[in-house]
Short mmCIF file of C-alpha atoms in Angstrom, two decimals:
data_model
loop_
_atom_site.label_atom_id
_atom_site.label_comp_id
_atom_site.label_asym_id
_atom_site.label_seq_id
_atom_site.Cartn_x
_atom_site.Cartn_y
_atom_site.Cartn_z
CA MET A 422 141.82 -69.32 -11.53
CA ALA A 423 140.14 -67.69 -8.55
CA THR A 424 137.79 -69.65 -6.30
CA HIS A 425 134.17 -68.91 -5.58
CA GLN A 426 135.25 -67.72 -2.14
CA GLU A 427 137.87 -65.32 -3.60
CA ILE A 428 135.38 -63.71 -5.95
CA ARG A 429 132.89 -63.41 -3.10
CA GLU A 430 135.54 -61.71 -0.96
CA SER A 431 136.47 -59.35 -3.78
CA LEU A 432 132.82 -58.36 -4.12
CA GLN A 433 132.72 -57.76 -0.37
CA ALA A 434 135.80 -55.50 -0.69
CA PHE A 435 134.03 -53.62 -3.48
CA LEU A 436 130.94 -53.28 -1.26
CA ASP A 437 132.98 -52.14 1.76
CA ASN A 438 134.70 -49.44 -0.27
CA TYR A 439 131.42 -48.33 -1.79
CA GLN A 440 129.84 -48.03 1.68
CA LYS A 441 132.70 -45.80 2.85
CA ASN A 442 132.24 -43.46 -0.10
CA GLU A 443 129.43 -41.08 0.82
CA ARG A 444 129.96 -39.05 -2.34
CA LEU A 445 129.41 -42.12 -4.49
CA LYS A 446 126.22 -42.98 -2.61
CA THR A 447 124.97 -39.45 -3.28
CA MET A 448 125.87 -39.78 -6.94
CA ASN A 449 123.89 -43.01 -7.28
CA ARG A 450 120.70 -42.04 -5.50
CA ASP A 451 118.87 -41.83 -8.82
CA TRP A 452 120.24 -45.07 -10.24
CA ASP A 453 118.39 -48.21 -9.14
CA ARG A 454 119.85 -51.14 -10.98
CA ILE A 455 120.19 -54.91 -10.69
CA ILE A 456 123.54 -56.25 -11.87
CA LEU A 457 124.32 -59.94 -12.41
CA VAL A 458 127.96 -60.99 -12.00
CA ARG A 459 128.81 -64.35 -13.53
CA ALA A 460 132.09 -66.24 -13.84
CA THR A 461 132.76 -68.35 -16.91
CA ASP A 462 135.20 -70.87 -15.42
CA VAL A 463 133.80 -71.53 -11.94
CA GLN A 464 130.27 -71.79 -10.64
CA PHE A 465 129.66 -68.22 -9.54
CA GLU A 466 126.59 -66.04 -9.85
CA HIS A 467 125.96 -63.07 -7.63
CA THR A 468 123.61 -60.14 -7.78
CA ILE A 469 124.56 -56.56 -7.03
CA SER A 470 121.55 -54.45 -6.19
CA LEU A 471 121.70 -50.66 -6.17
CA LYS A 472 118.74 -48.84 -4.69
CA ASN A 473 118.54 -45.24 -3.46
CA GLY A 474 122.31 -45.12 -3.51
CA GLU A 475 122.67 -48.21 -1.28
CA LEU A 476 124.46 -51.27 -2.59
CA GLU A 477 123.78 -54.87 -1.62
CA ILE A 478 125.29 -58.14 -2.75
CA MET A 479 123.35 -61.40 -2.85
CA GLU A 480 124.20 -64.96 -3.81
CA GLY A 481 122.55 -66.20 -7.00
CA ALA A 482 121.08 -64.71 -10.14
CA PRO A 483 118.21 -62.23 -10.17
CA GLY A 484 115.00 -62.76 -12.14
CA GLN A 485 115.92 -59.93 -14.48
CA ALA A 486 119.13 -57.91 -14.57
CA ASP A 487 119.70 -54.44 -16.03
CA LEU A 488 123.37 -55.22 -16.51
CA THR A 489 125.26 -58.49 -16.79
CA VAL A 490 128.96 -58.67 -16.04
CA VAL A 491 130.65 -61.84 -17.28
CA SER A 492 134.31 -62.81 -17.15
CA ASP A 493 136.71 -65.46 -15.94
CA SER A 494 137.08 -65.82 -12.20
CA GLU A 495 140.57 -64.30 -12.06
CA THR A 496 139.50 -61.15 -13.93
CA LEU A 497 136.40 -60.75 -11.76
CA ALA A 498 138.38 -61.06 -8.54
CA ASP A 499 141.06 -58.65 -9.80
CA LEU A 500 138.38 -56.23 -10.91
CA PHE A 501 136.42 -56.15 -7.67
CA TYR A 502 139.59 -55.98 -5.58
CA GLY A 503 140.64 -52.98 -7.70
CA ASP A 504 143.84 -54.65 -8.91
CA ILE A 505 142.79 -53.91 -12.47
CA ALA A 506 140.49 -51.28 -13.97
CA PRO A 507 137.56 -52.52 -16.06
CA THR A 508 138.51 -50.59 -19.21
CA GLU A 509 141.28 -52.84 -20.56
CA PRO A 510 139.48 -56.19 -20.07
CA TYR A 511 136.30 -54.61 -21.45
CA MET A 512 138.14 -53.33 -24.50
CA ASN A 513 139.96 -56.60 -25.19
CA GLY A 514 136.82 -58.70 -24.71
CA THR A 515 137.92 -60.54 -21.54
CA LEU A 516 135.17 -58.73 -19.67
CA LYS A 517 131.74 -58.73 -21.26
CA ILE A 518 129.14 -56.32 -20.01
CA SER A 519 125.68 -56.29 -21.47
CA GLY A 520 123.20 -53.53 -20.88
CA SER A 521 122.60 -50.06 -22.21
CA GLU A 522 125.68 -48.06 -23.17
CA ASP A 523 124.73 -45.38 -20.62
CA ASP A 524 124.55 -47.97 -17.85
CA ILE A 525 127.85 -49.57 -18.87
CA LEU A 526 129.58 -46.19 -18.80
CA ARG A 527 128.05 -45.38 -15.43
CA LEU A 528 129.21 -48.70 -13.98
CA ASP A 529 132.69 -47.88 -15.25
CA PHE A 530 132.51 -44.50 -13.50
CA ILE A 531 131.45 -46.15 -10.21
CA SER A 532 134.28 -48.62 -10.36
CA LEU A 533 136.80 -45.86 -11.10
CA MET A 534 135.38 -43.71 -8.33
CA ILE A 535 136.09 -46.55 -5.91
CA TRP A 536 139.43 -47.71 -7.19
CA GLY A 537 140.71 -44.92 -9.44
CA GLU A 538 144.11 -43.35 -8.79
CA MET B 828 147.07 -20.01 -50.92
CA LYS B 829 147.38 -21.91 -47.66
CA LYS B 830 145.03 -24.84 -47.19
CA VAL B 831 143.74 -25.86 -43.79
CA VAL B 832 141.35 -28.76 -43.37
CA SER B 833 139.46 -29.94 -40.34
CA VAL B 834 138.60 -33.64 -40.42
CA SER B 835 135.79 -34.26 -37.98
CA LEU B 836 134.06 -37.31 -36.56
CA GLY B 837 130.97 -35.12 -36.58
CA SER B 838 128.15 -34.97 -39.07
CA SER B 839 128.95 -34.22 -42.71
CA LYS B 840 125.89 -31.96 -42.73
CA ARG B 841 128.06 -29.26 -41.20
CA ASP B 842 130.69 -29.39 -43.97
CA HIS B 843 131.72 -26.05 -45.41
CA SER B 844 134.63 -24.21 -46.98
CA VAL B 845 135.60 -20.55 -46.80
CA GLU B 846 138.36 -18.35 -48.17
CA VAL B 847 139.74 -15.63 -45.94
CA GLU B 848 142.78 -13.37 -45.69
CA LEU B 849 144.68 -13.47 -42.42
CA LEU B 850 147.81 -11.38 -41.79
CA GLY B 851 148.14 -10.79 -45.53
CA GLN B 852 147.92 -14.46 -46.46
CA GLN B 853 145.07 -16.13 -48.32
CA PHE B 854 143.55 -19.17 -46.64
CA GLN B 855 141.17 -21.82 -47.79
CA ILE B 856 139.64 -23.38 -44.68
CA SER B 857 137.49 -26.48 -45.08
CA ARG B 858 135.73 -28.88 -42.81
CA ILE B 859 135.07 -32.53 -43.70
CA GLY B 860 132.74 -34.49 -41.43
CA THR B 861 132.91 -38.28 -41.44
CA ASP B 862 129.60 -39.02 -39.67
CA GLY B 863 131.27 -40.82 -36.76
CA ASP B 864 132.99 -43.27 -39.12
CA PHE B 865 136.42 -43.72 -37.58
CA ASN B 866 137.93 -45.60 -40.53
CA ARG B 867 136.68 -42.99 -42.97
CA ALA B 868 138.31 -40.31 -40.84
CA ILE B 869 141.64 -42.17 -40.93
CA GLU B 870 141.38 -42.65 -44.70
CA THR B 871 140.57 -38.95 -45.23
CA LEU B 872 143.50 -37.90 -43.04
CA ARG B 873 145.88 -40.13 -45.01
CA GLN B 874 144.65 -38.64 -48.28
CA LEU B 875 145.19 -35.07 -47.06
CA ASP B 876 148.54 -35.70 -45.37
CA GLY B 877 151.29 -33.73 -47.10
CA ARG B 878 148.81 -32.01 -49.40
CA VAL B 879 147.59 -29.32 -46.98
CA ASP B 880 149.36 -26.80 -44.74
CA ALA B 881 147.72 -27.94 -41.51
CA ILE B 882 145.04 -30.34 -40.33
CA GLY B 883 142.65 -29.97 -37.41
CA LEU B 884 140.98 -32.95 -35.76
CA GLY B 885 137.36 -32.21 -35.00
CA GLY B 886 134.68 -33.99 -33.01
CA ILE B 887 137.34 -35.58 -30.85
CA ASP B 888 139.99 -34.55 -28.35
CA VAL B 889 143.49 -35.93 -28.31
CA TYR B 890 144.98 -34.12 -25.33
CA LEU B 891 143.05 -33.25 -22.20
CA ILE B 892 145.17 -30.79 -20.26
CA ILE B 893 144.11 -30.64 -16.62
CA GLY B 894 146.38 -28.44 -14.55
CA GLN B 895 149.85 -29.89 -14.80
CA LYS B 896 148.65 -33.21 -16.20
CA CYS B 897 147.95 -34.18 -19.78
CA TYR B 898 145.75 -37.18 -20.59
CA THR B 899 145.85 -38.64 -24.10
CA VAL B 900 142.65 -39.94 -25.65
CA ARG B 901 143.48 -43.26 -27.30
CA ASP B 902 141.10 -42.90 -30.26
CA GLY B 903 142.26 -39.32 -30.83
CA LEU B 904 145.87 -40.44 -30.92
CA LYS B 905 145.03 -43.10 -33.53
CA LEU B 906 143.71 -40.34 -35.79
CA MET B 907 146.70 -38.11 -35.12
CA ASP B 908 149.08 -40.99 -35.92
CA ALA B 909 147.48 -41.35 -39.36
CA VAL B 910 149.08 -38.02 -40.29
CA ARG B 911 152.83 -38.10 -40.92
CA LYS B 912 153.73 -35.03 -42.97
CA SER B 913 151.30 -32.16 -42.38
CA PRO B 914 151.09 -30.54 -38.97
CA VAL B 915 148.04 -31.82 -37.09
CA VAL B 916 146.34 -30.35 -34.00
CA ASP B 917 143.22 -31.05 -31.96
CA GLY B 918 142.48 -27.57 -30.62
CA SER B 919 143.71 -28.26 -27.09
CA GLY B 920 146.53 -25.70 -27.42
CA LEU B 921 144.09 -22.99 -28.39
CA LYS B 922 141.51 -23.97 -25.80
CA ASN B 923 144.17 -23.57 -23.16
CA THR B 924 145.12 -20.08 -24.37
CA LEU B 925 142.39 -18.37 -26.41
CA GLU B 926 139.46 -19.52 -24.27
CA ARG B 927 141.22 -18.59 -21.04
CA GLU B 928 141.91 -15.13 -22.49
CA ALA B 929 138.38 -14.83 -23.86
CA VAL B 930 136.90 -15.29 -20.38
CA ARG B 931 139.26 -12.70 -18.91
CA THR B 932 138.43 -10.25 -21.72
CA LEU B 933 134.69 -10.76 -21.29
CA ALA B 934 135.00 -10.09 -17.57
CA LYS B 935 137.36 -7.11 -17.79
CA LYS B 936 136.27 -5.30 -20.92
CA HIS B 937 132.67 -6.29 -21.51
CA GLY B 938 131.23 -6.59 -18.01
CA PHE B 939 130.15 -10.21 -18.46
CA LEU B 940 130.82 -12.99 -15.97
CA ARG B 941 130.71 -10.85 -12.87
CA PRO B 942 131.61 -12.50 -9.56
CA GLY B 943 128.76 -14.76 -8.49
CA THR B 944 127.35 -15.26 -12.01
CA LYS B 945 125.85 -18.75 -12.19
CA VAL B 946 127.58 -20.62 -14.98
CA LEU B 947 126.81 -24.13 -16.17
CA MET B 948 129.80 -25.54 -18.00
CA VAL B 949 128.41 -28.65 -19.67
CA SER B 950 131.85 -30.22 -19.76
CA ALA B 951 135.04 -28.81 -18.33
CA LEU B 952 137.59 -31.60 -18.67
CA ASP B 953 137.86 -30.89 -22.41
CA ARG B 954 138.42 -27.13 -21.88
CA PHE B 955 140.08 -26.78 -18.53
CA GLY B 956 141.51 -23.37 -19.47
CA MET B 957 138.00 -21.92 -19.70
CA ALA B 958 136.98 -23.71 -16.49
CA GLU B 959 139.90 -22.28 -14.55
CA ALA B 960 139.35 -18.79 -15.96
CA LEU B 961 135.65 -18.84 -15.05
CA ALA B 962 136.53 -19.81 -11.48
CA GLU B 963 139.31 -17.21 -11.43
CA VAL B 964 136.93 -14.34 -12.30
CA GLY B 965 134.65 -15.42 -9.47
CA CYS B 966 131.76 -17.10 -11.27
CA ALA B 967 129.72 -19.71 -9.41
CA VAL B 968 130.40 -22.54 -11.82
CA THR B 969 128.72 -25.91 -12.05
CA PHE B 970 130.96 -28.27 -13.98
CA GLY B 971 128.62 -30.72 -15.70
CA ASP B 972 131.00 -33.49 -16.70
CA MET B 973 129.49 -36.10 -14.38
CA ILE B 974 125.98 -35.00 -15.32
CA PHE B 975 126.15 -34.81 -19.09
CA THR B 976 128.87 -37.37 -19.82
CA ALA B 977 128.05 -40.07 -17.27
CA GLY B 978 124.40 -39.24 -16.56
CA ILE B 979 125.21 -38.84 -12.86
CA PRO B 980 123.31 -35.88 -11.36
CA TYR B 981 126.30 -34.72 -9.37
CA PRO B 982 127.32 -31.10 -9.92
CA VAL B 983 131.00 -30.39 -9.36
CA THR B 984 131.50 -26.85 -8.16
CA THR B 985 135.21 -26.46 -7.50
CA ILE B 986 138.32 -26.74 -9.63
CA THR B 987 139.91 -28.83 -6.87
CA GLU B 988 137.19 -31.47 -7.05
CA LEU B 989 137.25 -31.36 -10.84
CA GLU B 990 140.98 -32.08 -10.81
CA GLU B 991 140.55 -34.83 -8.24
CA LEU B 992 137.84 -36.52 -10.33
CA ALA B 993 139.98 -36.15 -13.45
CA GLY B 994 142.82 -37.94 -11.67
CA LYS B 995 140.54 -40.84 -10.76
CA LEU B 996 138.62 -41.14 -13.99
CA LEU B 997 140.61 -39.93 -16.96
CA PRO B 998 143.54 -42.40 -16.90
CA GLU B 999 141.01 -45.13 -17.75
CA LEU B 1000 138.26 -43.24 -19.57
CA VAL B 1001 140.68 -42.06 -22.25
CA LYS B 1002 141.02 -45.71 -23.31
CA LEU B 1003 137.31 -46.10 -24.09
CA PRO B 1004 135.88 -45.69 -27.58
CA PHE B 1005 135.37 -41.95 -27.89
CA HIS B 1006 131.71 -42.31 -28.92
CA MET B 1007 130.94 -43.57 -25.42
CA LEU B 1008 132.06 -40.26 -23.95
CA TYR B 1009 131.00 -37.73 -26.53
CA PRO B 1010 128.31 -37.53 -29.23
CA THR B 1011 129.84 -38.26 -32.62
CA GLY B 1012 128.28 -38.56 -36.10
CA LYS B 1013 124.47 -38.72 -36.21
CA LYS B 1014 124.24 -38.29 -32.43
CA GLN B 1015 125.30 -34.69 -33.00
CA GLU B 1016 122.11 -34.06 -34.94
CA ILE B 1017 119.67 -35.30 -32.34
CA SER B 1018 119.02 -34.16 -28.84
CA ASP B 1019 118.82 -36.49 -25.87
CA ARG B 1020 115.29 -35.63 -24.73
CA ASP B 1021 115.32 -37.92 -21.68
CA LYS B 1022 118.48 -36.43 -20.22
CA ALA B 1023 117.46 -32.94 -21.29
CA ARG B 1024 114.29 -33.35 -19.20
CA LYS B 1025 116.08 -35.04 -16.32
CA PHE B 1026 118.74 -32.34 -16.09
CA LEU B 1027 116.58 -29.39 -17.09
CA SER B 1028 117.07 -27.59 -13.77
CA PHE B 1029 120.79 -27.20 -14.41
CA TYR B 1030 120.06 -25.26 -17.61
CA GLU B 1031 117.20 -23.32 -16.05
CA GLU B 1032 119.18 -22.20 -13.02
CA ALA B 1033 122.20 -21.05 -15.02
CA GLU B 1034 122.70 -17.50 -16.24
CA VAL B 1035 125.50 -18.58 -18.56
CA ILE B 1036 125.74 -21.94 -20.34
CA ALA B 1037 129.29 -22.59 -21.46
CA GLY B 1038 131.38 -25.23 -23.18
CA ASP B 1039 131.24 -27.53 -26.17
CA PHE B 1040 128.33 -26.61 -28.41
CA HIS B 1041 127.47 -30.17 -29.43
CA LEU B 1042 126.97 -31.03 -25.78
CA ILE B 1043 125.07 -27.81 -25.05
CA LYS B 1044 122.80 -28.53 -28.03
CA ARG B 1045 122.25 -32.19 -27.15
CA PHE B 1046 120.65 -31.33 -23.81
CA LEU B 1047 119.17 -27.95 -24.70
CA PRO B 1048 115.66 -27.39 -23.32
CA GLU B 1049 112.83 -26.33 -25.58
CA THR B 1050 112.93 -22.82 -24.17
CA LEU B 1051 115.55 -20.67 -22.51
CA ASN B 1052 115.06 -17.65 -20.36
CA GLY B 1053 117.66 -15.18 -21.57
CA GLN B 1054 120.73 -17.27 -20.80
CA VAL B 1055 124.08 -16.30 -22.27
CA ILE B 1056 125.65 -19.08 -24.37
CA LEU B 1057 129.45 -19.09 -24.31
CA THR B 1058 130.81 -21.51 -26.86
CA ASN B 1059 132.07 -21.87 -30.46
CA THR B 1060 131.44 -24.04 -33.54
CA THR B 1061 128.03 -22.58 -34.18
CA THR B 1062 126.41 -22.49 -37.59
CA LYS B 1063 123.85 -20.00 -38.92
CA ASP B 1064 121.07 -22.49 -38.09
CA ASP B 1065 122.38 -22.90 -34.55
CA VAL B 1066 122.37 -19.13 -34.04
CA GLU B 1067 118.81 -18.86 -35.34
CA HIS B 1068 117.69 -21.72 -33.11
CA LEU B 1069 119.24 -20.18 -30.02
CA GLU B 1070 117.49 -16.91 -30.73
CA LYS B 1071 114.18 -18.69 -31.36
CA ILE B 1072 114.19 -20.60 -28.07
CA GLY B 1073 115.02 -17.54 -26.01
CA ALA B 1074 118.77 -17.33 -25.46
CA GLY B 1075 119.74 -13.82 -24.40
CA CYS B 1076 123.07 -13.65 -26.10
CA LEU B 1077 125.64 -15.81 -27.89
CA ILE B 1078 129.34 -15.36 -27.27
CA THR B 1079 131.74 -17.31 -29.42
CA THR B 1080 135.40 -17.50 -28.48
CA THR B 1081 136.60 -18.11 -32.03
CA PRO B 1082 136.00 -15.44 -34.68
CA GLU B 1083 133.22 -15.61 -37.20
CA LEU B 1084 134.41 -16.40 -40.69
CA GLN B 1085 131.74 -15.93 -43.32
CA GLY B 1086 128.82 -16.52 -41.00
CA ARG B 1087 130.05 -19.22 -38.72
CA SER B 1088 132.23 -19.69 -35.71
CA PHE B 1089 134.81 -22.39 -36.34
CA GLY B 1090 135.96 -25.03 -33.88
CA ALA B 1091 139.11 -24.59 -31.81
CA ASN B 1092 140.85 -27.30 -33.85
CA VAL B 1093 140.30 -25.39 -37.09
CA MET B 1094 141.54 -22.11 -35.69
CA GLU B 1095 144.54 -23.79 -34.09
CA ALA B 1096 145.41 -25.37 -37.44
CA VAL B 1097 145.19 -21.90 -39.05
CA LEU B 1098 147.57 -20.50 -36.43
CA VAL B 1099 149.97 -23.39 -36.99
CA ALA B 1100 149.94 -22.67 -40.73
CA LEU B 1101 150.66 -19.01 -40.01
CA LEU B 1102 153.41 -19.74 -37.50
CA GLU B 1103 155.21 -22.12 -39.86
CA LYS B 1104 156.88 -23.83 -36.92
CA PRO B 1105 156.83 -27.53 -36.07
CA THR B 1106 153.89 -28.10 -33.72
CA GLU B 1107 156.14 -29.53 -31.00
CA MET B 1108 158.06 -26.22 -30.94
CA ILE B 1109 154.96 -24.05 -30.52
CA GLN B 1110 154.44 -22.58 -27.06
CA ALA B 1111 151.35 -20.95 -25.53
CA ARG B 1112 153.18 -17.63 -25.94
CA ASP B 1113 153.32 -18.12 -29.73
CA TYR B 1114 149.57 -18.58 -29.85
CA LEU B 1115 148.95 -15.55 -27.64
CA ASP B 1116 151.26 -13.35 -29.77
CA ILE B 1117 149.69 -14.30 -33.05
CA LEU B 1118 146.17 -14.03 -31.62
CA LYS B 1119 147.03 -10.47 -30.65
CA GLN B 1120 148.26 -9.71 -34.17
CA LEU B 1121 145.07 -11.19 -35.59
CA ASN B 1122 143.05 -9.14 -33.12
CA PHE B 1123 140.87 -12.14 -32.35
CA ALA B 1124 138.28 -11.25 -29.75
CA PRO B 1125 135.15 -12.96 -28.50
CA ARG B 1126 132.18 -12.27 -30.75
CA ILE B 1127 129.07 -11.15 -28.91
CA LYS B 1128 125.66 -11.41 -30.49
CA HIS B 1129 122.75 -10.08 -28.47
CA PHE B 1130 119.38 -11.63 -29.19
CA ASN B 1131 117.33 -9.96 -26.55
CA GLU B 1132 119.09 -7.37 -24.41
CA GLU B 1133 116.06 -6.84 -22.18
CA LYS B 1134 115.71 -10.52 -21.34
CA CYS B 1135 119.41 -11.25 -21.26
CA LEU B 1136 120.11 -12.50 -17.75
CA LYS B 1137 122.08 -10.45 -15.30
CA ALA B 1138 125.37 -11.98 -16.42
CA THR B 1139 125.46 -9.07 -18.84
#
């Protein structure tokens, strides 16, 4: 089990890598979305906000999210640190993402653009 | 008579069967659509296995060949594994040979695709041979994979970047359900109006629109301005529609058999049936040799020569 602090740090690593990726920022300029990240086994709720290609992370849940990412703490930390890709846990049900299929696919692309091979 | 069947995840509305003679042999070539129903496709494949000379898998890719790398689509492999006795192909072998040659032929013999021609390739990762050939003849190509597959308005314009993105994305994307990446079943019958509007400029600015016809059709604007469409798998209705909305010309890389251009998977299955070699023994050279014997050449249908954009 990962701690609240570990998941927070993994999200920060995700953010740091996103910020370094100018191409990804360009790609996401048209995609303003609010994403809720929630752990199932520890108290953890954070909001990822994407606006004009800029990404921000905030503590707590948003009023309304376009996408909700829910998993156990270990999977979330692994995911945001890039130790695992989202596809396998998504396919085996460990990672649950709700939202439109287009948005889910796009989130997958972003994650792979940051951490892909 | 040799029997070749294409089992497709696409709409059953496009089902058809033709009889043709190729290199002195009679062929019955059929297409069975399963409306995106994966289990029905597997069941159909099992029923046909051992009873036909070759099977093509349509509406799905199994192998994505990008340069020296080959990525295997998990769902495609599941379908392929349902067939044990008959040879089964997905069209990737033919895309990598016939389509590459078709582009070269169009440039050398027909004066199409001159250096600098603006080409929109709606998706390139599924037909990298065509993508490389278009770049090789000097076209200014926009590879639309990020745009039309992921909805990300990011045009890729070089083969190098395309390969780099493939290396990052494909090892994981090939594990996703195929319907998330490509329109299957009923989705093939309806256009995506929102994305068509959002990405209209890519179609408008292109002189040639190339690639998979289901994708081209899904995002097709209401009117075109003389663009050349370079594709295959078009039906009589598709051809009429393209003419009606103002396409300048339609070029299909696979030959027309009784009024329609068949998919690469179907034609590859026909070649496999003609070659009578185990699929794992077939080389690109075999395909090129037999294509030469068959005298397959791109089919060019002009709709409006005056309006046809300068790519011609």
